[in-house]
Coordinates of C-alpha atoms and ligand atoms in Angstrom, one line a residue:
M11 CA 74.6 -4.5 -9.1
A12 CA 75.5 -5.1 -5.5
Q13 CA 78.9 -6.7 -4.9
I14 CA 78.9 -10.4 -4.2
I15 CA 80.1 -11.4 -0.8
K16 CA 82.3 -14.5 -0.6
A17 CA 83.4 -16.9 2.1
V18 CA 86.4 -15.6 4.0
R19 CA 89.9 -16.9 3.0
G20 CA 90.6 -20.2 4.6
T21 CA 86.9 -21.0 5.2
R22 CA 84.7 -22.9 2.8
D23 CA 81.2 -24.3 2.3
I24 CA 80.7 -28.0 2.2
L25 CA 78.0 -28.8 -0.2
P26 CA 75.9 -31.8 -1.1
P27 CA 76.8 -34.4 -2.3
D28 CA 80.1 -34.0 -0.4
T29 CA 78.2 -33.6 2.9
A30 CA 77.1 -37.2 2.5
L31 CA 80.8 -38.2 2.8
W32 CA 81.2 -36.0 5.9
Q33 CA 78.2 -37.7 7.5
H34 CA 79.5 -41.1 6.6
V35 CA 82.7 -40.4 8.5
E36 CA 80.8 -38.8 11.5
Q37 CA 78.5 -41.7 11.7
A38 CA 81.3 -44.3 11.6
C39 CA 83.1 -42.4 14.3
R40 CA 80.0 -42.3 16.6
E41 CA 79.5 -46.1 16.1
V42 CA 83.1 -47.0 16.8
F43 CA 83.4 -44.7 19.8
H44 CA 80.3 -46.2 21.2
R45 CA 81.8 -49.7 21.0
Y46 CA 84.8 -48.4 23.0
N47 CA 82.6 -46.7 25.5
F48 CA 83.3 -43.1 24.6
H49 CA 80.6 -40.5 25.2
E50 CA 80.1 -37.2 23.6
I51 CA 81.1 -33.9 25.2
R52 CA 80.4 -30.4 23.7
T53 CA 82.5 -27.5 24.8
P54 CA 82.2 -23.9 23.7
V55 CA 83.8 -22.7 20.4
F56 CA 85.6 -19.8 22.2
E57 CA 87.4 -19.8 25.5
D58 CA 89.5 -17.6 27.7
T59 CA 92.8 -17.1 25.8
Q60 CA 94.8 -18.2 28.9
L61 CA 93.4 -21.7 28.5
F62 CA 95.4 -22.1 25.3
A63 CA 98.4 -20.1 26.4
R64 CA 98.8 -22.3 29.4
G65 CA 97.4 -25.5 28.0
V66 CA 98.9 -25.7 24.5
G67 CA 102.0 -23.5 25.2
E68 CA 103.0 -19.9 24.6
E69 CA 105.9 -21.0 22.3
T70 CA 104.0 -23.2 20.0
D71 CA 103.1 -22.0 16.5
I72 CA 99.4 -22.4 17.3
V73 CA 99.5 -19.9 20.3
S74 CA 102.3 -17.6 19.1
K75 CA 101.0 -17.0 15.6
E76 CA 97.8 -18.8 14.7
M77 CA 95.0 -17.9 17.1
F78 CA 92.0 -15.8 16.4
T79 CA 92.0 -13.7 19.6
W80 CA 90.0 -10.6 20.5
E81 CA 89.3 -8.4 23.6
D82 CA 85.8 -8.8 24.8
R83 CA 83.9 -5.6 25.8
P84 CA 84.1 -5.3 29.6
R85 CA 80.8 -5.7 31.4
A86 CA 81.4 -2.8 33.7
Q87 CA 83.8 0.2 33.4
S88 CA 85.7 -1.1 36.4
E89 CA 86.3 -4.5 34.8
K90 CA 89.3 -5.4 32.7
A91 CA 88.5 -6.6 29.1
Q92 CA 88.7 -10.4 28.9
S93 CA 90.9 -11.8 26.1
L94 CA 88.9 -14.5 24.2
T95 CA 90.1 -17.0 21.5
L96 CA 88.3 -19.2 19.0
R97 CA 89.5 -22.7 20.0
P98 CA 92.4 -23.9 17.9
E99 CA 92.0 -27.4 19.3
N100 CA 89.7 -29.2 21.7
T101 CA 91.9 -31.0 24.3
A102 CA 92.4 -27.9 26.5
G103 CA 88.7 -27.3 26.5
V104 CA 87.9 -30.9 27.4
V105 CA 90.4 -30.8 30.3
R106 CA 89.0 -27.4 31.5
A107 CA 85.5 -28.9 31.5
Y108 CA 86.8 -32.0 33.4
I109 CA 88.3 -29.7 36.1
E110 CA 85.3 -27.3 36.2
H111 CA 82.7 -30.1 36.6
K112 CA 84.9 -32.1 39.0
M113 CA 84.6 -35.1 36.7
G114 CA 87.6 -36.7 38.5
E115 CA 85.6 -37.0 41.7
T116 CA 83.5 -39.8 40.1
G117 CA 86.7 -41.9 40.4
K118 CA 86.2 -43.4 37.0
L119 CA 88.0 -43.0 33.7
Q120 CA 86.3 -40.4 31.6
K121 CA 86.1 -41.4 28.0
L122 CA 84.9 -38.4 26.0
Y123 CA 84.6 -37.6 22.3
Y124 CA 83.8 -34.4 20.4
M125 CA 83.2 -33.2 16.9
G126 CA 83.3 -29.6 15.7
P127 CA 85.1 -26.7 14.1
Q128 CA 88.5 -25.5 15.2
F129 CA 90.2 -22.3 14.1
R130 CA 93.9 -21.6 13.2
R131 CA 95.2 -18.7 11.2
E132 CA 97.4 -20.8 9.0
R133 CA 98.3 -20.2 5.4
P134 CA 95.5 -21.9 3.5
Q135 CA 96.3 -24.7 1.1
K136 CA 94.9 -28.2 0.1
G137 CA 94.0 -29.9 3.4
R138 CA 94.8 -26.8 5.5
Y139 CA 92.0 -24.4 6.4
R140 CA 91.5 -21.6 8.9
Q141 CA 88.2 -23.1 9.9
F142 CA 88.6 -26.9 9.9
Y143 CA 86.8 -29.8 11.6
Q144 CA 88.1 -32.2 14.1
I145 CA 86.7 -35.4 15.6
G146 CA 88.6 -36.3 18.7
A147 CA 88.5 -38.4 21.8
E148 CA 90.1 -38.1 25.2
A149 CA 90.5 -40.8 28.0
L150 CA 91.5 -39.2 31.3
G151 CA 90.9 -39.6 35.0
P152 CA 92.6 -40.1 38.3
P153 CA 95.6 -42.6 38.3
S154 CA 93.5 -44.9 40.4
A155 CA 91.1 -45.3 37.4
G156 CA 94.0 -46.7 35.3
S157 CA 94.4 -43.5 33.3
E158 CA 98.2 -43.9 33.2
S159 CA 98.2 -47.4 31.9
P160 CA 99.9 -48.2 28.6
A161 CA 96.8 -50.3 27.9
R162 CA 94.9 -47.0 27.4
D163 CA 97.4 -45.7 24.8
A164 CA 97.2 -49.0 22.9
E165 CA 93.4 -49.1 23.1
I166 CA 93.1 -45.6 21.6
I167 CA 95.5 -46.5 18.8
A168 CA 93.7 -49.8 18.2
M169 CA 90.4 -47.9 18.1
L170 CA 91.8 -45.6 15.4
A171 CA 92.9 -48.5 13.2
H172 CA 89.4 -49.9 13.6
L173 CA 87.9 -46.6 12.8
L174 CA 90.0 -46.2 9.6
R175 CA 88.8 -49.6 8.5
E176 CA 85.2 -48.8 9.1
V177 CA 85.4 -45.5 7.3
G178 CA 87.2 -47.2 4.3
I179 CA 90.6 -45.5 4.4
K180 CA 93.3 -48.1 3.8
Q181 CA 96.6 -46.4 2.9
W182 CA 97.7 -45.1 6.2
T183 CA 100.9 -45.2 8.2
L184 CA 101.2 -45.0 11.9
Q185 CA 104.2 -43.1 13.4
L186 CA 104.9 -43.6 17.0
N187 CA 107.2 -41.9 19.5
S188 CA 107.6 -41.3 23.2
V189 CA 108.6 -37.8 24.4
G190 CA 109.0 -39.0 28.0
C191 CA 107.9 -37.2 31.1
A192 CA 108.5 -33.6 32.1
E193 CA 111.9 -34.4 33.6
D194 CA 113.1 -36.4 30.5
R195 CA 112.0 -33.5 28.3
A196 CA 113.9 -31.0 30.4
R197 CA 117.1 -33.1 30.2
Y198 CA 116.6 -33.7 26.5
G199 CA 115.8 -30.0 26.0
Q200 CA 119.1 -29.1 27.7
A201 CA 121.0 -31.6 25.5
L202 CA 119.4 -30.1 22.4
R203 CA 120.2 -26.6 23.5
E204 CA 123.8 -27.6 23.9
A205 CA 124.0 -29.4 20.6
L206 CA 122.2 -26.5 18.8
A207 CA 124.5 -23.9 20.2
G208 CA 127.2 -24.8 17.7
V209 CA 124.9 -25.1 14.7
K210 CA 122.0 -22.9 15.1
D211 CA 123.6 -20.0 13.2
K212 CA 123.3 -22.1 10.0
M213 CA 119.5 -22.7 10.6
C214 CA 116.3 -20.8 9.8
G215 CA 115.2 -17.8 11.9
D216 CA 112.5 -19.9 13.7
C217 CA 115.0 -22.5 14.7
Q218 CA 117.4 -19.9 16.0
R219 CA 114.7 -18.5 18.2
R220 CA 113.4 -21.9 19.3
A221 CA 117.0 -23.1 20.1
E222 CA 116.8 -20.7 23.0
T223 CA 113.1 -20.7 24.0
N224 CA 111.9 -24.2 23.3
P225 CA 114.5 -26.4 21.6
L226 CA 112.1 -29.4 21.1
R227 CA 110.2 -27.3 18.6
V228 CA 113.3 -27.3 16.4
L229 CA 112.4 -30.9 15.5
D230 CA 109.1 -29.7 13.9
C231 CA 111.1 -27.5 11.4
K232 CA 110.2 -28.3 7.7
V233 CA 112.9 -26.1 6.1
P234 CA 114.8 -28.4 3.7
E235 CA 118.3 -27.0 4.4
D236 CA 117.8 -27.5 8.2
Q237 CA 117.0 -31.2 7.9
P238 CA 120.5 -32.7 7.9
I239 CA 121.4 -30.6 10.9
I240 CA 118.3 -31.8 12.7
D241 CA 118.9 -35.4 11.8
A242 CA 122.3 -35.3 13.5
L243 CA 120.9 -33.9 16.8
P244 CA 120.6 -36.1 20.0
K245 CA 117.6 -38.5 20.0
I246 CA 114.8 -38.5 22.6
S247 CA 115.0 -42.2 23.2
A248 CA 118.4 -41.8 24.9
Y249 CA 116.8 -39.5 27.5
L250 CA 113.8 -41.5 28.6
D251 CA 113.9 -42.6 32.3
E252 CA 113.2 -46.2 33.2
P253 CA 109.5 -45.9 33.9
C254 CA 108.9 -44.0 30.6
R255 CA 111.0 -46.5 28.7
E256 CA 109.0 -49.3 30.2
H257 CA 105.7 -47.6 29.5
F258 CA 106.6 -47.2 25.9
N259 CA 107.8 -50.8 25.7
Q260 CA 104.4 -51.9 27.0
V261 CA 102.5 -49.8 24.4
K262 CA 104.6 -51.3 21.6
K263 CA 104.1 -54.8 23.0
I264 CA 100.3 -54.5 23.0
L265 CA 100.3 -53.0 19.5
N266 CA 102.4 -55.9 18.3
H267 CA 100.0 -58.3 19.9
V268 CA 96.9 -56.8 18.3
D269 CA 98.7 -56.7 14.9
I270 CA 99.0 -52.9 14.4
R271 CA 102.0 -51.9 12.4
Y272 CA 103.8 -48.7 13.3
E273 CA 107.0 -46.8 12.5
I274 CA 109.1 -45.2 15.3
N275 CA 109.7 -41.6 14.4
E276 CA 111.9 -39.9 17.1
R277 CA 111.4 -36.5 15.6
M278 CA 107.7 -36.5 16.1
V279 CA 107.3 -34.3 19.2
R280 CA 104.0 -32.8 17.8
G281 CA 103.2 -29.1 17.7
L282 CA 101.6 -28.8 21.2
D283 CA 103.5 -28.5 24.5
Y284 CA 101.3 -30.7 26.7
Y285 CA 102.5 -34.0 25.4
T286 CA 104.2 -36.5 27.7
R287 CA 105.2 -40.1 26.9
T288 CA 103.4 -41.6 23.9
T289 CA 102.8 -39.4 20.8
F290 CA 101.5 -40.6 17.5
E291 CA 100.3 -39.6 14.0
F292 CA 98.5 -41.4 11.2
T293 CA 99.6 -40.1 7.8
H294 CA 98.1 -40.7 4.4
G295 CA 99.9 -40.7 1.0
G296 CA 97.1 -39.2 -0.9
L297 CA 97.0 -35.9 1.0
G298 CA 100.1 -34.1 -0.4
A299 CA 102.0 -31.7 1.9
Q300 CA 99.4 -31.9 4.7
S301 CA 99.7 -35.6 5.1
A302 CA 98.7 -35.9 8.8
L303 CA 95.3 -37.5 8.9
L304 CA 95.2 -37.3 12.7
G305 CA 97.5 -36.8 15.7
G306 CA 97.5 -37.4 19.4
G307 CA 99.3 -38.5 22.5
R308 CA 99.4 -38.5 26.2
Y309 CA 99.2 -35.4 28.4
D310 CA 99.8 -36.5 32.0
G311 CA 100.4 -33.0 33.4
L312 CA 97.9 -30.9 31.5
S313 CA 95.2 -31.0 34.2
E314 CA 97.6 -29.8 36.8
A315 CA 99.0 -27.1 34.5
L316 CA 95.4 -25.8 34.3
G317 CA 95.0 -25.8 38.1
G318 CA 93.2 -29.1 38.3
P319 CA 93.8 -32.4 40.1
K320 CA 96.2 -35.0 38.8
A321 CA 94.5 -36.5 35.8
P322 CA 96.7 -38.3 33.3
G323 CA 95.1 -38.7 29.9
I324 CA 95.6 -39.7 26.3
G325 CA 93.6 -38.7 23.2
F326 CA 93.7 -37.8 19.5
A327 CA 92.0 -35.5 17.0
L328 CA 91.4 -36.4 13.4
G329 CA 91.1 -33.8 10.7
L330 CA 87.7 -34.4 9.2
D331 CA 88.5 -32.3 6.1
R332 CA 91.5 -34.5 5.5
F333 CA 89.6 -37.8 6.1
V334 CA 87.2 -36.8 3.3
L335 CA 90.1 -35.9 1.0
A336 CA 91.8 -39.3 1.8
L337 CA 88.6 -41.1 1.0
Q338 CA 88.2 -39.3 -2.3
S339 CA 91.8 -40.0 -3.2
E340 CA 91.5 -43.8 -2.5
E341 CA 88.4 -44.1 -4.8
T342 CA 87.4 -47.2 -2.9
V343 CA 84.3 -45.8 -1.4
G344 CA 81.7 -43.9 -3.5
I345 CA 79.9 -41.1 -1.9
P346 CA 77.0 -42.8 0.0
D347 CA 73.9 -42.3 -2.0
L348 CA 71.4 -40.2 -0.1
N349 CA 69.2 -39.6 -3.2
P350 CA 65.5 -40.2 -3.1
V351 CA 64.2 -43.6 -3.8
V352 CA 61.1 -42.2 -5.5
Y353 CA 59.9 -39.1 -7.1
V354 CA 56.1 -38.6 -6.7
A355 CA 54.7 -36.7 -9.7
P356 CA 51.3 -35.2 -9.4
L357 CA 49.7 -35.3 -12.8
G358 CA 47.1 -32.6 -13.6
Q359 CA 45.4 -29.8 -11.8
G360 CA 44.2 -30.5 -8.2
M361 CA 46.5 -33.5 -7.7
N362 CA 49.1 -31.9 -5.4
A363 CA 46.9 -32.8 -2.3
E364 CA 46.6 -36.5 -3.2
A365 CA 50.4 -36.7 -4.0
A366 CA 51.2 -35.0 -0.7
V367 CA 49.3 -37.8 1.1
I368 CA 51.2 -40.5 -0.7
A369 CA 54.5 -38.8 -0.1
R370 CA 53.7 -38.4 3.6
D371 CA 52.9 -42.1 3.9
L372 CA 56.1 -43.2 2.1
R373 CA 58.2 -40.9 4.2
K374 CA 56.6 -42.3 7.3
H375 CA 57.9 -45.7 6.3
A376 CA 61.4 -44.3 5.9
I377 CA 61.3 -44.2 2.1
A378 CA 63.3 -41.1 0.9
T379 CA 60.8 -39.3 -1.3
E380 CA 60.9 -36.2 -3.5
L381 CA 57.6 -34.5 -4.4
G382 CA 56.9 -32.7 -7.7
D383 CA 54.2 -30.2 -8.6
E384 CA 50.9 -30.5 -10.5
T385 CA 51.9 -27.7 -13.0
F386 CA 54.7 -29.9 -14.3
K387 CA 53.9 -31.7 -17.6
I388 CA 55.0 -35.4 -17.9
K389 CA 58.2 -34.5 -19.6
K390 CA 59.1 -31.9 -17.0
S391 CA 58.3 -34.4 -14.2
F392 CA 60.7 -36.9 -15.7
E393 CA 63.4 -34.3 -16.0
A394 CA 62.9 -33.2 -12.4
A395 CA 63.0 -36.9 -11.2
E396 CA 66.3 -37.5 -13.1
R397 CA 67.8 -34.3 -11.7
A398 CA 66.8 -35.3 -8.2
G399 CA 68.6 -38.6 -8.7
A400 CA 65.5 -40.6 -7.9
K401 CA 65.4 -44.3 -8.7
Y402 CA 61.6 -44.5 -9.5
I403 CA 59.0 -42.1 -10.6
L404 CA 55.4 -42.5 -9.4
F405 CA 52.6 -40.8 -11.2
V406 CA 49.6 -39.6 -9.3
G407 CA 46.8 -38.5 -11.7
E408 CA 43.0 -38.5 -11.3
N409 CA 42.7 -41.9 -12.8
E410 CA 45.3 -43.5 -10.4
A411 CA 43.7 -41.8 -7.4
A412 CA 40.3 -43.2 -8.4
T413 CA 41.4 -46.8 -9.1
G414 CA 44.1 -47.0 -6.4
Q415 CA 46.5 -48.4 -9.1
F416 CA 49.7 -46.5 -9.7
G417 CA 52.2 -46.6 -12.5
L418 CA 55.7 -46.9 -11.0
K419 CA 58.6 -46.5 -13.5
H420 CA 62.2 -47.5 -12.9
L421 CA 64.0 -44.5 -14.4
K422 CA 67.2 -46.2 -15.6
S423 CA 65.7 -49.3 -17.2
G424 CA 62.4 -47.7 -18.2
E425 CA 60.6 -50.7 -16.9
Q426 CA 57.1 -49.8 -15.6
V427 CA 54.8 -51.8 -13.3
T428 CA 51.4 -51.1 -11.9
V429 CA 51.3 -51.2 -8.1
K430 CA 48.3 -51.1 -5.8
R431 CA 48.3 -48.2 -3.3
E432 CA 48.6 -50.6 -0.3
E433 CA 51.6 -52.3 -1.9
L434 CA 53.6 -49.2 -2.6
V435 CA 55.5 -49.2 0.6
E436 CA 56.5 -52.8 0.3
K437 CA 57.5 -52.5 -3.3
L438 CA 59.7 -49.4 -2.6
R439 CA 61.1 -50.4 0.8
G440 CA 63.4 -53.0 -0.7
A441 CA 64.7 -50.5 -3.2
K442 CA 68.0 -49.1 -2.2
P443 CA 68.5 -45.5 -3.3
A444 CA 71.8 -46.3 -5.1
A445 CA 71.3 -46.3 -8.8
D446 CA 71.7 -49.9 -10.0
Ligands
LIG521 P1 96.9 -31.5 15.9 O1 97.9 -32.4 15.4 O2 97.2 -30.1 16.0 O3 96.4 -32.1 17.3 O4 95.6 -31.7 15.0 C1 95.0 -32.9 14.8 C2 94.6 -33.0 13.3 O5 93.7 -32.0 13.0 C3 95.7 -33.0 12.3 O6 96.4 -34.2 12.2 C4 95.0 -32.6 11.1 O7 94.4 -33.8 10.5 C5 93.9 -31.7 11.6 N1 94.3 -30.3 11.4 C6 95.1 -29.5 12.1 N2 95.2 -28.3 11.6 C7 94.4 -28.2 10.5 C8 94.1 -27.2 9.5 N3 94.5 -26.0 9.6 N4 93.3 -27.6 8.5 C9 92.8 -28.9 8.4 N5 93.0 -29.8 9.3 C10 93.8 -29.5 10.3 C11 95.5 -31.6 18.1 O8 94.7 -30.7 17.8 C12 95.4 -32.2 19.5 N6 94.3 -31.6 20.3 C13 95.1 -33.7 19.3 C14 95.0 -34.4 20.6 C15 93.9 -34.8 21.3 N7 96.0 -34.8 21.4 C16 95.6 -35.4 22.5 N8 94.3 -35.3 22.4

């Protein structure tokens, strides 16, 4: 027998009925984004490797260890092979598109959202996959469009609280920080470097390296023995300049006003180098080790780092895989029922055609319908209707076709009524698919 081929490690299939839950989250996101005037952007799944090296940062885990990168075949012998990478995140791609399509020249704030797969070669575990799905949004534009305003930061965070409510996730915590501007980060980085000089020998290999190359990344370390050392390091808040401090105060003030609770977490510098000023994460208790439901922040210098115009921005990305796990752990929302309302059972030879007409008419009226086969005996039709999760079964035999009167049976209660052909739609339209 031929060997079975399985999905690659770190990738998985999402099957029904779980896909209904995925659609539920996607739909809620689209609706909420629309209310906040965000519009969809779709960028390619792979990009020039340089985009991530320059955008996300060479020293980040994502770029230094986790990217799926390959050399493309050169088009001509004289050409150099281009290095390509499956996107590990979508912000860099959105900003590249913003620059490439001169979206800043419209003078307006661009509010863009995306949904799609991202790829990181991480060690797979619950909530962490090599192909995972993000839904994210970015608000960026020229400073004259208000893109630097703390109102934008607070609006995005408020939108997320709204979104979580709509989706049905209740047990979340918001962690908030400000990592300041590039100058603050440079001064803070220097302070960290000095503080680390005396203690780094007692730390893990990654921290020892980062203490030299990118000391802020030390704050991301999860090694338990390193935690007391990291907790004693200088704090970012002491290094914010006046405009950054005031910006952060304004963000907090608006959040307080709109009743959004948050915790300040000064160690949250996030795993990507483009962040400036506000950073945030929403975590969830039901997710285990991979507790970050979503993360985001401001990236005021990213466009310029990618060769574009000044275009401050702020955004986030949520892990769709983790949203679904969080929903399942809360048990507050059942999987939305996408089962058919009715199973149309042709009864006897030659009845497939008549049943097809009835099924077509019901479906035209937006009634989810499953269609059987005339070779099925009554018992088998009942079994098939049960398996399909239908609420009703409708028999279409010669007699029914001739009289225009159909037997409609509620599968759970066993109650049967006779319904005229022209009243079928009306009778079934009110019936929700959920088994009641
Ligand atoms: P990130 O924190 O790297 O940020 O990812 C955002 C979210 O994606 C995480 O909170 C998590 O829910 C999910 N995620 C990340 N890696 C995995 C994985 N291996 N498996 C499953 N889920 C995962 C960003 O990607 C930024 N681009 C967010 C952003 C947008 N910042 C500003 N704008």
